[in-house]
């Protein structure tokens, strides 16, 4: 009996928890071991990207002449979209034995590094050169694999190819549809060094440089000049360097962007970055259906009108551009450049029609857009002759044409819910009602930050729905426009206090119900003890882009 009892206890032991207790002890010991584990300075890699942390960061800087580091967060959508391109660029740089390497830091785990380098959004990319830890450079290039690779290559070696004779120069000029060549008498001079800076930044163009006298003669030059060579339209465009003022990098970049474009661009998935990247302040748009031969013929007058506005600069009080792009007149120029763009309403352009309140059936039609504020201008009656187009554009530039403002139709129940729904047509009468304090959220349907605060805005409206003097409202700014209020990011919150005058206060603090309430109860201000917070908003997309450009955004830290 005693023996059976011993055997029974031995068999029942695991069921009574003996072994489970041992497993729990082991698990706890393993957990404690991991918590106390000290990271070494060993540098591991994932897809040829260096995995960096506080213990190996200094070593990585010592061992790599050029190190581009991505500070990321595991939950960041922009970081996830960047990851394949970042890894591909790292692999290609590794394969060509470049001194440039790519690394990454999980800034949510490596908080000391994130604080040291001032990381406030994800992803943030910084370039460390020659082990310099105190002055990293911000990454300014594209976020695709080729763009990242070229940006790093131009910092690892010469940013422009040295052209030594007519044969190498001719081969270089004919190698691409578009190339830039700087002709300088002294490649060590300030103008040439500024040219190299531009070449390092404009990674989507090929840059060459020459100082041989025979090359100056070959291309009809007598002084320092930057030349843009194209296989379309003007074969050679010269930008002389002013001997007194030198070469202005920002102005050269602007001129190259403008003159690298076709006189008339077609809006496509491949040209959209060029169109918006040129920073041309006005866009003249011809909407047409390319399947219609009759509508296609309208491009002739459109193209003829375009030549009169290509890179035009008007000086308000004299000024002379003969001295080249270094010349500075007594007052800044009034830029009147207009970029002409054809939009196929049945192709890539179909996705932008709602920004103009249009449908494909509205084609053919013309619109002019001021890019700084997205104001749109429309002819009273479309006239597609080149003279009519020129006259219309000039009238807009001279301030003689009022903008065409979009407005949705007000919903039937717009004022029956706690959050009042405003549209362009009803905004004035509600926001500037002298008997009401009106708090308005300007949003975009695709904006993630707007979506995140939607519940708080609804709760706020519910809290004040019985207050006669307070109105909580919202307006979809992608479907409605206002003449005197420009919305540059989403969400934007404006408070319109009761009383005479057209007063407006922008709300810039924490987006929660309690802080909103304090703001309202305090008459549109916040108590001084509440610290200001950094704004987190989605940028207003450029005209023609239905949402922020993929990969160009950041998530707040």
XYZ file of C-alpha atoms in Angstrom, residues 75-545:
471
model
C 4.178 51.416 -35.875
C 4.848 54.211 -38.396
C 3.138 53.659 -41.761
C 5.503 56.017 -43.601
C 8.456 54.057 -42.189
C 6.964 50.784 -43.437
C 6.565 52.219 -46.936
C 10.131 53.528 -46.937
C 11.700 50.261 -45.717
C 11.894 48.352 -49.061
C 13.460 51.311 -50.891
C 15.876 51.925 -48.021
C 16.991 48.282 -48.019
C 17.335 48.201 -51.808
C 19.526 51.314 -51.762
C 21.635 49.829 -48.959
C 22.137 46.642 -50.978
C 23.160 48.471 -54.157
C 25.615 50.702 -52.295
C 27.087 47.629 -50.587
C 27.431 45.786 -53.906
C 29.387 48.615 -55.525
C 31.764 48.834 -52.524
C 30.723 52.407 -51.809
C 32.046 54.122 -48.659
C 28.415 55.079 -47.997
C 26.311 52.849 -45.756
C 22.766 52.960 -44.456
C 21.664 52.300 -40.892
C 18.499 52.430 -38.825
C 17.560 53.214 -35.219
C 14.298 52.282 -33.513
C 13.812 55.710 -31.943
C 11.007 54.450 -29.688
C 13.430 52.026 -28.005
C 16.625 54.078 -28.240
C 15.277 57.174 -26.525
C 18.688 58.646 -25.691
C 19.663 58.711 -29.379
C 16.266 60.136 -30.340
C 16.704 62.938 -27.809
C 20.312 63.622 -28.803
C 19.419 64.124 -32.453
C 16.113 65.930 -31.895
C 13.846 63.337 -33.479
C 10.264 64.660 -33.485
C 8.725 62.709 -36.370
C 9.151 59.451 -38.258
C 10.907 58.638 -40.404
C 13.733 61.166 -39.951
C 16.889 60.592 -42.013
C 20.241 62.132 -41.060
C 23.643 61.860 -42.741
C 26.773 61.487 -40.581
C 30.067 62.286 -42.336
C 33.566 61.311 -41.136
C 32.330 60.322 -37.680
C 30.985 63.800 -36.904
C 28.281 63.216 -34.329
C 27.424 66.816 -33.514
C 26.456 68.184 -36.932
C 24.563 65.575 -38.999
C 22.986 66.728 -42.249
C 19.268 66.389 -42.917
C 18.429 64.100 -45.840
C 16.934 66.153 -48.680
C 16.617 63.602 -51.472
C 13.794 61.464 -52.870
C 12.458 58.499 -50.918
C 12.844 55.850 -53.573
C 15.786 53.439 -53.846
C 17.434 55.132 -56.841
C 17.004 58.581 -55.332
C 18.536 57.519 -52.011
C 21.413 55.793 -53.770
C 22.197 58.758 -56.065
C 21.990 61.196 -53.146
C 24.561 59.155 -51.252
C 26.774 58.594 -54.306
C 27.033 62.321 -54.929
C 28.249 62.809 -51.381
C 30.685 59.937 -51.594
C 32.380 61.213 -54.762
C 32.317 64.136 -57.185
C 28.779 65.380 -57.706
C 29.596 66.293 -61.323
C 31.547 64.415 -64.002
C 34.707 66.164 -65.223
C 34.594 66.637 -69.015
C 38.119 66.986 -70.364
C 37.732 67.238 -74.144
C 35.162 67.658 -76.912
C 34.621 63.926 -77.348
C 33.826 63.229 -73.688
C 31.695 66.373 -73.531
C 29.674 65.401 -76.628
C 29.158 61.866 -75.314
C 27.973 63.225 -71.958
C 25.616 65.788 -73.510
C 24.021 63.105 -75.692
C 23.837 60.457 -72.959
C 20.496 61.608 -71.508
C 17.414 63.538 -72.560
C 18.513 66.273 -70.185
C 21.921 67.091 -68.664
C 23.519 70.093 -66.946
C 27.103 71.219 -67.567
C 28.912 73.926 -65.644
C 31.660 75.738 -67.538
C 34.090 77.435 -65.129
C 37.513 79.000 -65.679
C 38.497 77.914 -62.151
C 37.033 74.697 -60.746
C 38.282 75.671 -57.284
C 36.506 79.028 -57.350
C 33.375 79.935 -55.396
C 31.040 79.704 -58.396
C 32.188 76.175 -59.233
C 31.862 75.078 -55.605
C 28.301 76.424 -55.514
C 27.593 74.469 -58.706
C 28.839 71.262 -57.040
C 26.417 71.919 -54.153
C 23.499 72.163 -56.569
C 24.618 68.979 -58.320
C 24.715 67.119 -55.004
C 21.094 68.040 -54.279
C 19.467 67.639 -57.716
C 19.948 63.899 -57.958
C 17.331 63.470 -60.687
C 19.612 65.223 -63.208
C 23.085 64.369 -64.525
C 25.742 67.054 -63.951
C 29.036 67.592 -65.734
C 31.720 70.242 -65.306
C 34.372 71.657 -67.650
C 37.228 74.162 -67.521
C 39.105 73.444 -70.764
C 39.297 76.465 -73.093
C 38.421 74.324 -76.127
C 35.092 73.391 -74.498
C 34.205 77.029 -73.879
C 34.838 77.642 -77.567
C 32.978 74.497 -78.663
C 29.774 75.596 -76.939
C 30.019 79.299 -77.783
C 30.899 80.550 -74.309
C 33.364 83.183 -73.129
C 32.649 83.353 -69.379
C 31.511 81.106 -66.530
C 28.144 79.673 -67.551
C 25.797 76.874 -66.544
C 24.216 75.171 -69.571
C 21.130 72.994 -69.696
C 21.176 70.585 -72.659
C 17.926 68.948 -73.782
C 16.870 66.631 -76.571
C 13.548 68.472 -76.803
C 12.603 72.076 -77.508
C 15.607 74.401 -76.866
C 18.770 72.360 -77.379
C 20.986 74.557 -75.180
C 19.852 77.031 -72.534
C 22.557 79.207 -70.986
C 22.578 80.712 -67.496
C 25.576 83.074 -67.278
C 27.198 83.566 -63.858
C 27.236 87.204 -62.827
C 30.903 88.074 -62.109
C 29.991 90.448 -59.279
C 27.212 88.514 -57.542
C 28.426 84.976 -58.192
C 26.228 81.905 -58.417
C 23.136 81.700 -56.228
C 22.382 78.018 -55.549
C 18.666 78.508 -54.865
C 18.164 80.585 -58.011
C 20.090 78.130 -60.193
C 18.043 75.247 -58.783
C 14.818 77.118 -59.541
C 15.858 77.940 -63.107
C 16.938 74.380 -63.834
C 13.628 73.034 -62.494
C 11.614 75.415 -64.651
C 13.557 74.984 -67.874
C 13.841 71.194 -67.559
C 10.093 70.957 -68.156
C 8.348 70.805 -71.487
C 6.565 74.016 -72.438
C 3.315 72.076 -72.042
C 3.327 69.169 -69.602
C 0.889 66.279 -69.531
C -0.263 65.334 -66.044
C 0.651 61.674 -65.482
C 1.864 59.500 -62.633
C 5.451 59.981 -63.827
C 5.308 63.762 -64.368
C 3.377 64.815 -61.260
C 6.529 65.089 -59.124
C 8.173 67.282 -61.776
C 5.104 69.485 -62.077
C 4.848 70.181 -58.360
C 8.605 70.082 -57.704
C 9.283 72.978 -60.078
C 7.545 75.338 -57.614
C 6.028 77.375 -60.438
C 3.481 79.689 -58.788
C 0.674 79.421 -61.364
C -0.645 76.396 -63.242
C -2.810 76.820 -66.336
C -4.766 73.617 -66.901
C -6.476 72.341 -70.031
C -8.887 69.524 -69.212
C -9.731 67.385 -72.215
C -10.749 63.915 -73.281
C -7.811 62.487 -75.233
C -10.065 60.006 -76.992
C -11.701 62.940 -78.801
C -9.739 64.183 -81.827
C -11.712 67.434 -81.733
C -10.618 68.098 -78.152
C -7.019 67.095 -78.887
C -6.835 69.845 -81.504
C -7.347 72.437 -78.740
C -3.765 71.811 -77.632
C -2.455 73.934 -80.520
C -3.801 77.214 -79.144
C -2.867 76.154 -75.624
C 0.740 75.503 -76.676
C 0.941 78.813 -78.549
C -0.201 80.698 -75.442
C 2.313 78.853 -73.245
C 5.377 80.260 -74.990
C 4.526 83.748 -73.768
C 4.689 82.809 -70.086
C 7.680 80.455 -69.982
C 9.876 81.547 -67.082
C 8.701 85.152 -67.359
C 9.955 87.536 -64.666
C 8.405 90.975 -64.239
C 10.298 93.615 -62.244
C 8.092 96.140 -60.444
C 10.647 98.979 -60.587
C 13.061 98.394 -63.408
C 15.757 95.791 -62.981
C 17.704 93.959 -65.636
C 18.195 90.260 -66.138
C 21.012 90.624 -68.670
C 23.684 90.011 -66.038
C 22.572 86.420 -65.440
C 20.918 84.754 -62.468
C 23.323 86.352 -59.984
C 22.066 89.839 -60.723
C 20.039 91.410 -57.915
C 17.875 94.454 -58.758
C 16.896 97.061 -56.184
C 13.706 95.197 -55.290
C 12.745 91.506 -55.470
C 11.136 90.233 -58.675
C 7.429 89.594 -59.063
C 7.429 86.106 -60.465
C 4.764 85.499 -63.078
C 5.754 82.074 -64.338
C 2.877 79.963 -65.520
C 3.157 76.239 -66.117
C 0.809 74.874 -68.776
C -0.541 71.389 -68.086
C -2.843 69.124 -70.096
C -5.091 66.907 -67.959
C -6.755 63.864 -69.545
C -10.112 63.476 -67.784
C -10.303 59.808 -68.786
C -6.717 58.993 -67.740
C -4.574 59.893 -64.733
C -6.364 63.221 -64.466
C -9.664 61.571 -63.560
C -8.499 61.347 -59.955
C -8.180 65.129 -59.549
C -11.489 66.251 -61.018
C -13.231 66.415 -57.639
C -10.716 69.075 -56.534
C -12.253 71.312 -59.169
C -15.854 70.218 -58.656
C -15.818 68.739 -62.139
C -16.844 65.577 -63.966
C -15.428 64.162 -67.233
C -18.426 65.639 -69.059
C -17.164 69.167 -68.233
C -14.226 68.730 -70.641
C -12.954 70.559 -72.532
C -12.449 73.439 -70.084
C -9.709 75.662 -68.669
C -8.679 76.526 -65.104
C -5.844 78.587 -63.649
C -4.571 77.701 -60.163
C -2.514 79.870 -57.811
C -0.391 77.277 -56.074
C 0.344 79.254 -52.897
C -3.287 79.148 -51.788
C -4.967 76.723 -54.236
C -7.234 79.473 -55.543
C -8.853 78.447 -58.824
C -9.905 80.784 -61.632
C -12.341 80.049 -64.431
C -13.208 81.850 -67.665
C -16.792 83.106 -67.823
C -16.997 81.236 -71.117
C -14.247 78.898 -72.313
C -12.298 80.296 -75.267
C -9.402 78.095 -76.371
C -7.649 80.562 -78.710
C -4.118 81.512 -77.729
C -5.001 85.228 -77.494
C -7.983 84.568 -75.210
C -5.895 82.337 -72.953
C -3.147 84.978 -72.696
C -5.683 87.706 -71.915
C -7.332 85.581 -69.216
C -4.031 84.719 -67.527
C -2.902 88.335 -67.508
C -6.215 89.424 -66.006
C -5.793 86.884 -63.176
C -2.199 87.997 -62.548
C -3.363 91.617 -62.410
C -6.028 90.763 -59.826
C -8.968 91.492 -62.109
C -10.605 88.058 -61.838
C -12.281 86.670 -58.708
C -11.499 83.065 -57.729
C -13.990 80.314 -58.466
C -14.856 78.806 -55.074
C -16.075 75.262 -54.584
C -19.069 74.531 -52.407
C -20.941 71.318 -51.735
C -24.708 71.446 -51.217
C -25.680 71.683 -47.531
C -27.122 68.415 -46.171
C -30.805 68.623 -45.231
C -29.952 67.794 -41.601
C -26.864 70.004 -41.397
C -28.035 71.786 -38.224
C -29.998 69.023 -36.490
C -26.988 67.084 -35.193
C -24.660 68.221 -32.384
C -21.850 68.860 -34.923
C -23.167 71.317 -37.512
C -22.090 70.587 -41.090
C -20.941 73.696 -42.943
C -20.334 74.156 -46.668
C -18.975 77.068 -48.641
C -22.448 78.502 -49.256
C -23.472 78.512 -45.583
C -20.170 79.274 -43.874
C -20.520 83.071 -43.711
C -23.966 83.125 -42.130
C -23.000 80.605 -39.435
C -19.377 81.466 -38.594
C -19.929 85.215 -38.456
C -23.262 85.163 -36.618
C -22.745 87.941 -34.040
C -24.850 86.076 -31.448
C -22.808 82.846 -31.554
C -19.349 81.632 -30.606
C -18.550 79.214 -33.402
C -15.779 76.581 -33.180
C -15.046 74.999 -36.605
C -12.970 71.981 -37.569
C -11.665 72.147 -41.146
C -10.849 68.595 -42.198
C -10.119 66.231 -45.088
C -11.866 62.847 -45.318
C -8.552 61.032 -45.860
C -6.699 62.763 -42.983
C -5.674 60.281 -40.277
C -5.239 63.016 -37.655
C -8.783 64.243 -38.380
C -10.082 60.718 -37.957
C -8.224 60.351 -34.664
C -9.888 63.437 -33.143
C -13.379 62.788 -34.591
C -14.705 61.158 -31.410
C -13.466 64.028 -29.239
C -15.134 66.565 -31.538
C -18.434 64.681 -31.379
C -18.224 64.491 -27.574
C -17.489 68.215 -27.398
C -20.544 68.975 -29.552
C -22.707 66.714 -27.386
C -21.527 68.592 -24.284
C -22.515 71.995 -25.712
C -25.548 71.061 -27.817
C -27.937 72.855 -25.426
C -25.887 76.070 -25.289
C -27.547 78.707 -27.469
C -24.359 80.800 -27.677
C -21.935 78.026 -28.747
C -21.851 76.178 -32.066
C -19.536 73.229 -32.779
C -19.171 72.723 -36.528
C -17.043 71.099 -39.203
C -16.338 71.648 -42.893
C -14.807 69.324 -45.491
C -12.128 71.606 -46.958
C -11.520 69.337 -49.935
C -15.050 70.055 -51.216
C -15.525 73.623 -49.965
C -13.423 76.764 -50.329
C -13.562 80.188 -48.688
C -12.468 83.451 -50.236
C -10.593 84.919 -47.251
C -9.539 81.831 -45.290
C -6.829 79.511 -46.569
C -6.479 76.060 -45.007
C -2.903 74.749 -45.252
C -3.124 71.564 -43.174
C -5.603 69.199 -41.576
C -7.165 69.393 -39.158
C -7.249 73.175 -38.753
C -9.395 74.532 -35.916
C -10.693 78.108 -35.951
C -12.799 79.890 -33.330
C -15.118 82.717 -34.422
C -16.192 84.728 -31.335
C -19.582 86.383 -31.024
C -19.891 90.125 -31.438
C -19.280 92.664 -34.177
C -16.328 92.384 -36.530
C -15.009 89.358 -38.364
C -12.665 87.951 -35.738
C -10.980 84.561 -35.990
C -8.711 82.733 -33.534
C -6.722 79.645 -34.525
C -6.673 76.875 -31.916
C -3.211 75.306 -31.558
C -3.278 73.294 -28.333
C -4.039 69.721 -27.291
C -6.907 68.068 -29.127
C -8.941 66.602 -26.291
C -12.399 67.397 -24.940
C -11.273 68.921 -21.650
C -8.818 71.326 -23.278
C -11.389 72.248 -25.930
C -13.863 73.019 -23.135
C -11.389 75.205 -21.250
C -10.740 77.086 -24.478
C -14.468 77.703 -25.037
C -15.262 78.587 -21.417
C -12.348 81.041 -21.410
C -13.694 82.924 -24.428
C -11.327 81.567 -27.074
C -8.107 81.536 -25.060
C -6.395 79.018 -22.809
C -5.205 79.525 -19.234
C -1.533 80.453 -19.145
C -0.561 77.328 -17.205
C -1.361 75.159 -20.246
C 1.877 74.799 -22.252
C 1.721 75.155 -26.042
C 2.030 71.910 -27.985
C 3.521 71.142 -31.360
C 0.869 70.911 -34.050
C 0.348 67.595 -35.778
C -1.431 68.070 -39.085
C -1.567 66.391 -42.441
C -0.314 68.777 -45.128
C -2.775 70.139 -47.632
C -1.979 68.102 -50.753
C -0.744 69.944 -53.831
C -3.418 70.688 -56.376
C -4.045 67.490 -58.275
C -2.992 65.125 -55.514
